[in-house]
mmCIF file of C-alpha atoms in Angstrom:
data_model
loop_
_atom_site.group_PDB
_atom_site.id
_atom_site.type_symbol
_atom_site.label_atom_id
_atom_site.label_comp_id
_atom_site.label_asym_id
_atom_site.label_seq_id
_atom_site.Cartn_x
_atom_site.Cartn_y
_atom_site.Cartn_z
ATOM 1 C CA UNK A 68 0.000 0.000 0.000
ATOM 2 C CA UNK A 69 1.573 3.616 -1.244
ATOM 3 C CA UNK A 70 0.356 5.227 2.099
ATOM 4 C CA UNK A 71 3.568 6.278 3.304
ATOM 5 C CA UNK A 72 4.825 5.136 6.763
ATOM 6 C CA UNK A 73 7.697 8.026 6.963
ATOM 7 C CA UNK A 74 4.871 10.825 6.957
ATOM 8 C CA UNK A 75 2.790 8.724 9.107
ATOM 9 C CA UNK A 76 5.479 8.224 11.332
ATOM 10 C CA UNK A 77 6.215 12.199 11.116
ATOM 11 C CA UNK A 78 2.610 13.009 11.989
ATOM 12 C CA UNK A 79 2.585 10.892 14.718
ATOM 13 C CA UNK A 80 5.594 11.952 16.436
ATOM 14 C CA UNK A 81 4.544 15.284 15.940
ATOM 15 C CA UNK A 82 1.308 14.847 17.190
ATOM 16 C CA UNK A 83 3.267 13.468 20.817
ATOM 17 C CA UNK A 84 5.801 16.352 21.112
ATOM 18 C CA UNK A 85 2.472 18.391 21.264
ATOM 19 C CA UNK A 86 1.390 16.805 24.018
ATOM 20 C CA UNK A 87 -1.357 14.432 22.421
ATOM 21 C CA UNK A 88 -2.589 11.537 24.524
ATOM 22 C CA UNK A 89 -6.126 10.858 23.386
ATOM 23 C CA UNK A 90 -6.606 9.822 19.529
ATOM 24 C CA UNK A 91 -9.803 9.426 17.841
ATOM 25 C CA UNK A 92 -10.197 8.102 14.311
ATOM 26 C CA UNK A 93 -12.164 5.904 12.028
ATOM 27 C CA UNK A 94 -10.012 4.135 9.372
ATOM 28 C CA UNK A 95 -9.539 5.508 6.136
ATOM 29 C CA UNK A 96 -6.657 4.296 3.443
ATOM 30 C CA UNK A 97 -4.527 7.400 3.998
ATOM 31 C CA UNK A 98 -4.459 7.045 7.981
ATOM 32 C CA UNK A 99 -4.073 3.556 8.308
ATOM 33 C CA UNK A 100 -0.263 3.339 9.699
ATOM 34 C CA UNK A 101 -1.081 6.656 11.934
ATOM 35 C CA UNK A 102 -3.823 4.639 13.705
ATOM 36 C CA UNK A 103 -1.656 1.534 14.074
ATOM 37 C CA UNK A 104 1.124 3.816 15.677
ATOM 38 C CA UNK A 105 -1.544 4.921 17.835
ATOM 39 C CA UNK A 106 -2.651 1.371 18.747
ATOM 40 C CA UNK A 107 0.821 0.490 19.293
ATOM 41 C CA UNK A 108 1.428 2.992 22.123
ATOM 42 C CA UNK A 109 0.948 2.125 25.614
ATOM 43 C CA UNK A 110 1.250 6.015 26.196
ATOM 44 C CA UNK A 111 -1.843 7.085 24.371
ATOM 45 C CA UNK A 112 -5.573 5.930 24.696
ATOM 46 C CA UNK A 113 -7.102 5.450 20.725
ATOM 47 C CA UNK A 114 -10.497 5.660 20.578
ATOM 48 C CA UNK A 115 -12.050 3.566 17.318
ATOM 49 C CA UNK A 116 -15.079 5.357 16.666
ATOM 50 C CA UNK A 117 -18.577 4.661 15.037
ATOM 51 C CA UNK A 118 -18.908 7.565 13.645
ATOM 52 C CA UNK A 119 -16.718 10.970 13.553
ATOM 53 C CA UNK A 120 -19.082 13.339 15.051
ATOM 54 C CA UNK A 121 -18.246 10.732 18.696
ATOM 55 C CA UNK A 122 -14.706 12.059 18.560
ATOM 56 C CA UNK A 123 -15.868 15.575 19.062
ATOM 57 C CA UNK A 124 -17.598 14.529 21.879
ATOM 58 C CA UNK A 125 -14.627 12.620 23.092
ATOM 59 C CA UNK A 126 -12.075 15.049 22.716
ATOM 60 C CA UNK A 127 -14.033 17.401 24.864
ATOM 61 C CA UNK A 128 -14.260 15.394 27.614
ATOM 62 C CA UNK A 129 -10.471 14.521 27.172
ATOM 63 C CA UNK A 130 -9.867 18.236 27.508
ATOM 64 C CA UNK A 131 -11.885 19.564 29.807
ATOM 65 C CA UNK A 132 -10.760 16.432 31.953
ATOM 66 C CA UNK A 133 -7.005 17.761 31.166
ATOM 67 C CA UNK A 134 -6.208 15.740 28.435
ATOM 68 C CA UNK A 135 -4.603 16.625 24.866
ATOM 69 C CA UNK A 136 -6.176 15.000 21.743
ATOM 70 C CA UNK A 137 -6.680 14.684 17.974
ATOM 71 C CA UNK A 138 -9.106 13.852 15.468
ATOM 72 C CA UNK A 139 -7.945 11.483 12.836
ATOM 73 C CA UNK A 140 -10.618 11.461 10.150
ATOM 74 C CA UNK A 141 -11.554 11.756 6.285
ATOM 75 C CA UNK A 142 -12.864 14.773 4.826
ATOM 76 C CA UNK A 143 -16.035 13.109 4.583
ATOM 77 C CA UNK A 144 -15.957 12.443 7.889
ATOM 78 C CA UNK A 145 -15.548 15.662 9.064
ATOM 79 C CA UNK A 146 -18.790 16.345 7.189
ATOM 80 C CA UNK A 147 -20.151 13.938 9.371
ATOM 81 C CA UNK A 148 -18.757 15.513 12.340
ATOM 82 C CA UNK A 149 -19.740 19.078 11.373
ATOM 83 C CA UNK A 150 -23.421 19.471 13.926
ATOM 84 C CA UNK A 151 -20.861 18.387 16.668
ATOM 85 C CA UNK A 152 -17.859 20.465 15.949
ATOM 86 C CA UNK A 153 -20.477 23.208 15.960
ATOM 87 C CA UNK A 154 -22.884 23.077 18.655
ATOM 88 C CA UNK A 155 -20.260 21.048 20.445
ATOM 89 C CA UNK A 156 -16.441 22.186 20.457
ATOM 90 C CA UNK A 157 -17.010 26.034 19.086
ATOM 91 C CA UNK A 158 -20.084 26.459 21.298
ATOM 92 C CA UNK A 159 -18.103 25.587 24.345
ATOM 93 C CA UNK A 160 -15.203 26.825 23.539
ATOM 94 C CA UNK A 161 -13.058 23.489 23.160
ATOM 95 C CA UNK A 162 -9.694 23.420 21.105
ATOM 96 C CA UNK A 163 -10.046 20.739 18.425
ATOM 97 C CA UNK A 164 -6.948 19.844 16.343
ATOM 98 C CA UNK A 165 -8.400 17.751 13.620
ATOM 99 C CA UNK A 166 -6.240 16.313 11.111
ATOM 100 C CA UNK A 167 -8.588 15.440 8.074
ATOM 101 C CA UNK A 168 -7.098 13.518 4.904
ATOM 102 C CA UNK A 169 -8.041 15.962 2.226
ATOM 103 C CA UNK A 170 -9.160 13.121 0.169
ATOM 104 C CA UNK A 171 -10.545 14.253 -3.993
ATOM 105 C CA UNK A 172 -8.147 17.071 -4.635
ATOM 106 C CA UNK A 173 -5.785 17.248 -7.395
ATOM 107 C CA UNK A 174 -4.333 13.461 -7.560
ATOM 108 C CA UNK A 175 -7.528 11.703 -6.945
ATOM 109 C CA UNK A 176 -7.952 8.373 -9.276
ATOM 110 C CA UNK A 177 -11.449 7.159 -7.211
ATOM 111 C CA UNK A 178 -14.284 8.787 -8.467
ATOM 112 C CA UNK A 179 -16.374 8.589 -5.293
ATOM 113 C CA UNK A 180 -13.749 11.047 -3.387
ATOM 114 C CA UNK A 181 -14.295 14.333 -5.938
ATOM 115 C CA UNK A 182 -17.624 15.396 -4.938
ATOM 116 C CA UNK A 183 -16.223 15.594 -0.841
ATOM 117 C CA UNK A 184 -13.094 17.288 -2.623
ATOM 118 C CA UNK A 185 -14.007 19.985 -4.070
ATOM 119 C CA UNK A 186 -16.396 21.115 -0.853
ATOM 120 C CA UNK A 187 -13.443 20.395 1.905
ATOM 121 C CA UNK A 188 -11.911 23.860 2.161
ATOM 122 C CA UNK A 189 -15.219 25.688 1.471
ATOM 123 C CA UNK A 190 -16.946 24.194 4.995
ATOM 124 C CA UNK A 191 -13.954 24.814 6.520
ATOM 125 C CA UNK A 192 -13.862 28.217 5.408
ATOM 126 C CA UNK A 193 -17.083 28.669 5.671
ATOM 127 C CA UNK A 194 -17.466 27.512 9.569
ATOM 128 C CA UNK A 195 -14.330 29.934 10.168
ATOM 129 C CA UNK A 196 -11.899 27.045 11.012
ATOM 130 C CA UNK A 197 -8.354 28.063 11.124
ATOM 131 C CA UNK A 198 -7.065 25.094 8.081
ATOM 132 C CA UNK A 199 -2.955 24.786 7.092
ATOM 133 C CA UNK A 200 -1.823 22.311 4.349
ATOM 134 C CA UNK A 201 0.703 19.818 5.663
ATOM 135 C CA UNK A 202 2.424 18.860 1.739
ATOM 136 C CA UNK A 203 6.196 19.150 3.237
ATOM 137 C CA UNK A 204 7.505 16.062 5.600
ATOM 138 C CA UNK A 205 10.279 19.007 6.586
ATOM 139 C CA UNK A 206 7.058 21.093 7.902
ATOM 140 C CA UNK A 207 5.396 18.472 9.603
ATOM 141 C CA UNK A 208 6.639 18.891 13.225
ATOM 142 C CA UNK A 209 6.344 22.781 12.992
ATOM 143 C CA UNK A 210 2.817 22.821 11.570
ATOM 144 C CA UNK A 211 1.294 20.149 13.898
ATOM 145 C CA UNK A 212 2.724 22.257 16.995
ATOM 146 C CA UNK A 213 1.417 25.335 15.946
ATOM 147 C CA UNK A 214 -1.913 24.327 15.063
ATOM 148 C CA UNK A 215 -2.115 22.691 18.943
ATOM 149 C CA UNK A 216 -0.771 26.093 19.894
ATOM 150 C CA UNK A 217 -4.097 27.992 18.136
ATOM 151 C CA UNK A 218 -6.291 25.606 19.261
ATOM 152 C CA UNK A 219 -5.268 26.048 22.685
ATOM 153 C CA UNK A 220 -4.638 29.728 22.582
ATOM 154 C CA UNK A 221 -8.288 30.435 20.635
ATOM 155 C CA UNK A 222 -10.106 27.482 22.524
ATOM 156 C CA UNK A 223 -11.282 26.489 18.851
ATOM 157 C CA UNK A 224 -11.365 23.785 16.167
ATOM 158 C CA UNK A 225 -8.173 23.918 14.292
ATOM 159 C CA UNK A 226 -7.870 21.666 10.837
ATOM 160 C CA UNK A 227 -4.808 20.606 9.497
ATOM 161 C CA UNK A 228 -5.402 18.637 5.948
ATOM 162 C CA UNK A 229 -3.029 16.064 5.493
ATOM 163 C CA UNK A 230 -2.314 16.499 1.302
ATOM 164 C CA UNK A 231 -1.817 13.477 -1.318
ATOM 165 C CA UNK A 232 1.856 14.713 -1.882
ATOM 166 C CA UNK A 233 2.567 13.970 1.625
ATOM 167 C CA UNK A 234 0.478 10.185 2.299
ATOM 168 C CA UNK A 235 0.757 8.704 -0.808
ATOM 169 C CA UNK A 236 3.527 7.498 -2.625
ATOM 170 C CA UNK A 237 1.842 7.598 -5.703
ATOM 171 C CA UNK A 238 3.475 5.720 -8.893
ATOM 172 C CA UNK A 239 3.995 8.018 -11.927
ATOM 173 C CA UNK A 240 0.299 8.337 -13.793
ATOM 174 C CA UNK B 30 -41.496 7.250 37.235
ATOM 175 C CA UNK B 31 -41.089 11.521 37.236
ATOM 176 C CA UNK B 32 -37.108 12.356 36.459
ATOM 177 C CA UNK B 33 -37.508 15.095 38.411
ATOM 178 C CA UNK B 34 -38.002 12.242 41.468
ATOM 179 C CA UNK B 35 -35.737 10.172 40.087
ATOM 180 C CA UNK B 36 -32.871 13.065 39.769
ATOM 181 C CA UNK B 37 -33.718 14.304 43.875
ATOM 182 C CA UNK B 38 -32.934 10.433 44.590
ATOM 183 C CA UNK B 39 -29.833 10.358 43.689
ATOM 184 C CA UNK B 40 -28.893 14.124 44.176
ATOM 185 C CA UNK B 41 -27.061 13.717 47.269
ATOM 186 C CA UNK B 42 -24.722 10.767 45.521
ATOM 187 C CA UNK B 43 -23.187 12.830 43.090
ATOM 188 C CA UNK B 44 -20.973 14.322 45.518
ATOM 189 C CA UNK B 45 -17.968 13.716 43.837
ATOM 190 C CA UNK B 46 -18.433 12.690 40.502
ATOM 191 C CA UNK B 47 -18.376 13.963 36.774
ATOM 192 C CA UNK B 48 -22.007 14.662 35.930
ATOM 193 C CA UNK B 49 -22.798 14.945 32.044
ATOM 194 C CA UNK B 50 -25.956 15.741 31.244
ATOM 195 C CA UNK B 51 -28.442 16.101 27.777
ATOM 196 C CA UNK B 52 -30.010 19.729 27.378
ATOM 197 C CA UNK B 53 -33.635 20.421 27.984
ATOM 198 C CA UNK B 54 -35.126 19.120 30.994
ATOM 199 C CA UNK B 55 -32.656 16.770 32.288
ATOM 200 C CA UNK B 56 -30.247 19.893 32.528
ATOM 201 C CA UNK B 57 -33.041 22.296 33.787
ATOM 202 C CA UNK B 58 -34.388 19.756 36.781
ATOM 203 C CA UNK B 59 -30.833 18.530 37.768
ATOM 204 C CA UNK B 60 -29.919 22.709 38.356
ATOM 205 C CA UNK B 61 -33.416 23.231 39.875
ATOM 206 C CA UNK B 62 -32.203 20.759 42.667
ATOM 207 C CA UNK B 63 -29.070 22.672 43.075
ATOM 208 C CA UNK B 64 -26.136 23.310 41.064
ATOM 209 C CA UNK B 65 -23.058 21.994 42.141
ATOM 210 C CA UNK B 66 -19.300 22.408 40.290
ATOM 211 C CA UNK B 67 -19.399 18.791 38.980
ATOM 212 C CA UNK B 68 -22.278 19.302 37.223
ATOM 213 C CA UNK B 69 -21.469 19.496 33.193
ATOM 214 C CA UNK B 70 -24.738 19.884 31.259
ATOM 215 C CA UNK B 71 -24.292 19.340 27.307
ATOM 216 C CA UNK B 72 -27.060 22.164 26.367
ATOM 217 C CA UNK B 73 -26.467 20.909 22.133
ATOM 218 C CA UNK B 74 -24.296 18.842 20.480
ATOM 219 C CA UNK B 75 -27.366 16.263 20.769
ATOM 220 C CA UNK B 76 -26.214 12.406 21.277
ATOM 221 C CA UNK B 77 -22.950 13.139 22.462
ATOM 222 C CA UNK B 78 -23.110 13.566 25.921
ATOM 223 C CA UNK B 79 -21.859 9.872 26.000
ATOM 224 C CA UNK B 80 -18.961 10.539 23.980
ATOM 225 C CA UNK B 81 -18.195 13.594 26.360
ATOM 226 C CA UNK B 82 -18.206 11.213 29.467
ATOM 227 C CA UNK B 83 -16.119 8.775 27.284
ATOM 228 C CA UNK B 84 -13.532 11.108 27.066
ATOM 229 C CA UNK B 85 -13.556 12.445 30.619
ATOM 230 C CA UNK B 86 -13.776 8.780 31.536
ATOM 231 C CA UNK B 87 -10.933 7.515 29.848
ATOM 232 C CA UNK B 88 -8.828 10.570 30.935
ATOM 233 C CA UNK B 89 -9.393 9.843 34.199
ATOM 234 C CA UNK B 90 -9.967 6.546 35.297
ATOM 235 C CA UNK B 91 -9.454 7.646 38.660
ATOM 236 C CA UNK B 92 -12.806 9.337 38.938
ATOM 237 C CA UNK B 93 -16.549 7.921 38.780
ATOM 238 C CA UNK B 94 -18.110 9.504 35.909
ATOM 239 C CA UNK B 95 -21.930 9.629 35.367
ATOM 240 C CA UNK B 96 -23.639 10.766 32.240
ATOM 241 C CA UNK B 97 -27.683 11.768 32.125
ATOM 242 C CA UNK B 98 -28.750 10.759 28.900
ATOM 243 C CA UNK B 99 -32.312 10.679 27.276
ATOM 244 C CA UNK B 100 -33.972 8.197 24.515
ATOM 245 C CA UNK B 101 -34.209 10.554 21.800
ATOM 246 C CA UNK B 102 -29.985 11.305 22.550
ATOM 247 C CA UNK B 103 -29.370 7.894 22.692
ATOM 248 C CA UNK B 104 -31.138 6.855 19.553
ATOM 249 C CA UNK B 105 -29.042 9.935 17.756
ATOM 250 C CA UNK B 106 -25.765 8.087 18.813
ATOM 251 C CA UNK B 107 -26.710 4.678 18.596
ATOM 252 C CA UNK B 108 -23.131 3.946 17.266
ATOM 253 C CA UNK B 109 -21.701 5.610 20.340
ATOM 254 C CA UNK B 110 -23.146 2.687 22.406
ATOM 255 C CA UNK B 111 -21.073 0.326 20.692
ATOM 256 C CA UNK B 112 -17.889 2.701 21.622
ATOM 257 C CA UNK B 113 -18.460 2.778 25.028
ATOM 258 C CA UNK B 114 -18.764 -1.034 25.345
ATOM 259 C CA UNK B 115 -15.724 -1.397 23.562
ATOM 260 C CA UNK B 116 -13.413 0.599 25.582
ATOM 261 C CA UNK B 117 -15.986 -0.034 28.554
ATOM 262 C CA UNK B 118 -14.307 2.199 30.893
ATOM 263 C CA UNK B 119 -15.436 0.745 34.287
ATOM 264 C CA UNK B 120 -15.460 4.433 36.473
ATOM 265 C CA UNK B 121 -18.828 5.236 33.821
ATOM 266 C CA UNK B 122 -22.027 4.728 34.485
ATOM 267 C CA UNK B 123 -24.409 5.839 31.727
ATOM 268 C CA UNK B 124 -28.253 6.929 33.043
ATOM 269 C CA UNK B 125 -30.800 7.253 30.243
ATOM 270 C CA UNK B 126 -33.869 8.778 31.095
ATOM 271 C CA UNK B 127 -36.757 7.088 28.738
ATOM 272 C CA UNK B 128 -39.507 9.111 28.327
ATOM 273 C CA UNK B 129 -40.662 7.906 24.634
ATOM 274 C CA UNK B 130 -40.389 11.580 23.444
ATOM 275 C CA UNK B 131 -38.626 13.961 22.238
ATOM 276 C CA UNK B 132 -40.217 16.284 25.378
ATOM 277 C CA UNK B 133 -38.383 19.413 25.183
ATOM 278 C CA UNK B 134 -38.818 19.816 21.354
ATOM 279 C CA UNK B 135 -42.710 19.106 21.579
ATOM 280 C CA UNK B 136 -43.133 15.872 22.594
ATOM 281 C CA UNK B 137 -42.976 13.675 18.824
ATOM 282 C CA UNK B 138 -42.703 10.334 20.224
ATOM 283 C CA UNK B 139 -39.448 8.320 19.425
ATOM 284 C CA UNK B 140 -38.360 4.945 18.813
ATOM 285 C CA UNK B 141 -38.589 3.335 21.862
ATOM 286 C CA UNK B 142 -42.484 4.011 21.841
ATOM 287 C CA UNK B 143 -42.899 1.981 19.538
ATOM 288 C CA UNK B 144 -40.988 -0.888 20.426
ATOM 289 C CA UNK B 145 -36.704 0.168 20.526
ATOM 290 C CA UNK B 146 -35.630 -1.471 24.165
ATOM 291 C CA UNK B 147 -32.708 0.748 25.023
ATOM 292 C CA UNK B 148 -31.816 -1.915 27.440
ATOM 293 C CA UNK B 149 -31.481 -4.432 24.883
ATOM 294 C CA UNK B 150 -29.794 -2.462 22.175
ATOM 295 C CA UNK B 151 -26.913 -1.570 25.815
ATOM 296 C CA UNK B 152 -26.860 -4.786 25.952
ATOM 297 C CA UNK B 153 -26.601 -6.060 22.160
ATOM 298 C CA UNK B 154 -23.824 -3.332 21.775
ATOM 299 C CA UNK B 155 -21.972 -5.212 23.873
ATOM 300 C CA UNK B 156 -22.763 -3.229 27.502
ATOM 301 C CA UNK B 157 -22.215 -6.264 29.938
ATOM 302 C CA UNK B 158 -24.312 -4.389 32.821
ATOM 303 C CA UNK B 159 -27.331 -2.972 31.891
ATOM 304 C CA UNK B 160 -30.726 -2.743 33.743
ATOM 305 C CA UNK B 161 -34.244 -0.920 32.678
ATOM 306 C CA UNK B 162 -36.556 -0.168 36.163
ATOM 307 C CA UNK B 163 -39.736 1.896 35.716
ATOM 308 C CA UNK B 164 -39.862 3.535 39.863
ATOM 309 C CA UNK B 165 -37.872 5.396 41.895
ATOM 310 C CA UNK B 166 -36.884 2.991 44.348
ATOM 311 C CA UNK B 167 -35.802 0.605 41.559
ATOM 312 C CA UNK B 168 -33.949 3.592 40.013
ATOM 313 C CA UNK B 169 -31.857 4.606 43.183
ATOM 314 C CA UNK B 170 -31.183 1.308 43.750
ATOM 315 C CA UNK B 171 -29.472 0.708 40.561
ATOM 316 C CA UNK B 172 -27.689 3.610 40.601
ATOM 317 C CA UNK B 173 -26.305 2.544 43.461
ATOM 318 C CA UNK B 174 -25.036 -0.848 42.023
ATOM 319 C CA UNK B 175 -23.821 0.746 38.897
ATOM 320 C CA UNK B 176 -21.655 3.455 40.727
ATOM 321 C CA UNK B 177 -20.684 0.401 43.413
ATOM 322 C CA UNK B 178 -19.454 -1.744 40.093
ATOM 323 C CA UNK B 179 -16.583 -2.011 38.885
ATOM 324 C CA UNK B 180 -17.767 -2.066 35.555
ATOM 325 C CA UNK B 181 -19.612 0.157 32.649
ATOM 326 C CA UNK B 182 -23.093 -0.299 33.459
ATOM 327 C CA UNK B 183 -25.814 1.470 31.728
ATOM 328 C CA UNK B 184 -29.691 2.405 33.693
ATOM 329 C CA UNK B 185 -32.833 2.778 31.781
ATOM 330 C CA UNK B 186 -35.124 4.875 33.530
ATOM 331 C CA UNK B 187 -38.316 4.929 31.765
ATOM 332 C CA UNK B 188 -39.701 8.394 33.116
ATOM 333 C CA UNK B 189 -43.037 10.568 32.496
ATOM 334 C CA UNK B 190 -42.907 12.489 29.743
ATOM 335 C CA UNK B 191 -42.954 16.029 31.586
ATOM 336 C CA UNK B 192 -40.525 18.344 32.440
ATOM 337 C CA UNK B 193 -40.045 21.875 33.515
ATOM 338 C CA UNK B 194 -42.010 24.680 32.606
ATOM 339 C CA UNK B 195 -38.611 26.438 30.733
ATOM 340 C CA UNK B 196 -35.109 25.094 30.201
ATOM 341 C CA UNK B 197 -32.811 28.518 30.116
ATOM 342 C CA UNK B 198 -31.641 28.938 33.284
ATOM 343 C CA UNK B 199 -28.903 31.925 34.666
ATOM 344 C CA UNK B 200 -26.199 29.429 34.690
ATOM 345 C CA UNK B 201 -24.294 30.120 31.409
ATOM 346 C CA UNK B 202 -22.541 27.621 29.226
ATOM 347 C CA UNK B 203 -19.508 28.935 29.295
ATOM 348 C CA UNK B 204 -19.500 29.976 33.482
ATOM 349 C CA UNK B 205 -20.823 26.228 33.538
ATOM 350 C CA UNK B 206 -18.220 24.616 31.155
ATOM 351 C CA UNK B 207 -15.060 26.646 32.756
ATOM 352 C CA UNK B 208 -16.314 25.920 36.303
ATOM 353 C CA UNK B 209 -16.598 22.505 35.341
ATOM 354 C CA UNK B 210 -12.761 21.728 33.926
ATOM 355 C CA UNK B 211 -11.424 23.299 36.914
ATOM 356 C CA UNK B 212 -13.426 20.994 39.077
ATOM 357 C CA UNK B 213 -12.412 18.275 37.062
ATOM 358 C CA UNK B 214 -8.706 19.580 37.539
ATOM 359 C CA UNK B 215 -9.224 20.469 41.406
ATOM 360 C CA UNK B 216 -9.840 16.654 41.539
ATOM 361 C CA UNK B 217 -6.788 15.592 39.296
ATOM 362 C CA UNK B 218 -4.186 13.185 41.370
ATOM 363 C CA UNK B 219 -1.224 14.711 42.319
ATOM 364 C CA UNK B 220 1.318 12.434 40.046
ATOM 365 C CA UNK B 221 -1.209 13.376 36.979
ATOM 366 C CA UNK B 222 -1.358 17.524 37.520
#
């Protein structure tokens, strides 16, 4: 599978220098070795979820209990989450750092991801949700710890979409 | 059964513990009793008042958590059921009040009056320790086990469908949500703070 374990592994470490102890995530291709890494570590608590909109509700008990956390998720899954980001983390004032595969942008060979692609950055814009573009493995670490840093200093969602240039090792089209 | 009976019965017990509650009536009946620090009430963000205690639950073993629930919440996060019996964190116990309607947006009856056993579903999800009782003795004695167990357990409380004239009360999210974490961190072990 092209997913590439160096980001993954990048991500990951990134996401423990910031202080993350809680994961949430449902399985998608592009996430699958950041969710084993998570699995694999007796120092953080991965929570397998139904559904996405569950890790909102998750990660807001894991903070306001004192606990750092991420979303792992799917673009379409942050669609999914969207009535619980809302009414959930912004209404209360919760940081959110949710790292969100930005699955059908330019790349994209399945079909079924280009209609969630081409709305991604328009909900997030649209819902006022600080988003960066991790593409660089060099900016990984920097980008992960300053999007904690926002979400902490604003008490807000925060999005960081994880780019095809960066998760897939993609063979030459 | 009325909640509002059901919520003065076990009032005094939770002293001490992470309370999550729904929004509407469960929120307004558990204040009208009396406020206290611990008290967390989830006033949107319908169905995931579970996940919430999830988190706090898994955060902090070392504290009982309880989460107020309702039918019509419940039914929104079915799925979240079968999360909290997976990672069945043994400190939670998970109270759903069910009244067969969705009361506080005008009473449309839901799923489980027509047939949906909340109970079973706990229990089908994988919930080891669930119970359904339809008084208030019945009800403070299982809350009583389930905080006493060592073990997720999950109450149905099948409750009159009436609540309280009006749900906004002077308590505001945010005063209630801040108050809350520093309860929560008041409370934190010292090796964890």
């Amino acid at each position: 599978m092209p997913v590439s374990l160096d980001a993954s592994r990048l991500i990951y470490d990134a996401l423990i220098a910031s202080g993350v102890s809680v994961v949430s995530a449902l399985p998608e291709t592009w996430l699958v070795h950041l969710i084993r890494l998570a699995d694999d570590d007796p120092g953080v608590t991965l929570v397998r979820l139904a559904k996405e909109e569950e890790g909102v509700g998750v990660s807001m008990g894991a903070h306001l209990a004192g606990a750092r956390s991420a979303m792992l998720m799917q673009n379409h899954g942050f669609f999914a989450a969207i009535n619980g980001v809302i009414s959930g983390a912004m209404l209360y004032r919760v940081p959110l750092l949710m790292l969100i595969s930005d699955r059908g942008s330019f790349g994209e060979r399945d079909p079924w991801q280009t209609e969630g692609g081409v709305m991604t950055r328009h909900l997030l814009d649209a819902m006022r949700i600080p988003t960066t573009v991790l593409r660089e493995p060099a900016a990984v670490a920097r980008t992960i710890d300053k999007a904690m840093t926002l979400a902490y200093s604003a008490l807000r969602p925060v999005a960081v979409l994880l780019d095809r240039d960066l998760m897939w090792e993609d063979a030459p089209a | 059964m009325k909640r509002l009976d059901a919520l003065r019965a076990i009032h005094d017990r939770l002293d001490g513990v992470a309370v999550v509650t729904i929004m509407g009536a469960v929120a307004a009946e558990l204040q009208s009793l009396g406020h206290r620090p611990n008290f967390f009430y989830l006033q949107h963000a319908m169905g995931l008042a579970s996940s919430l205690g999830l988190g706090i639950a898994l955060a902090r073993p070392d504290l009982a958590v309880v989460v107020l629930d309702g039918d019509g919440s419940v039914l929104m996060n079915l799925g979240g059921l079968t999360t909290l019996a997976r990672y069945r964190p043994p400190n939670l116990t998970h109270v759903v009040f069910d009244n067969e309607s969705l009361l506080s947006v005008g009473g449309f009856p839901t799923a489980t009056s027509t047939g949906a056993d909340l109970e079973g579903i706990a229990r089908a999800a994988g919930v080891g320790r669930a119970v359904t009782v339809r008084d208030t003795a019945a009800f403070g004695a299982a809350f009583e086990n389930a905080l006493a167990a060592d073990e997720l357990s999950v109450v149905v409380a099948k409750a009159d469908a009436e609540g309280p004239a009006g749900y906004v009360t002077d308590l505001h999210m945010l005063e209630n949500r801040f108050e809350f974490q520093r309860w929560l961190a008041s409370t934190r072990p010292r090796a964890q703070a």
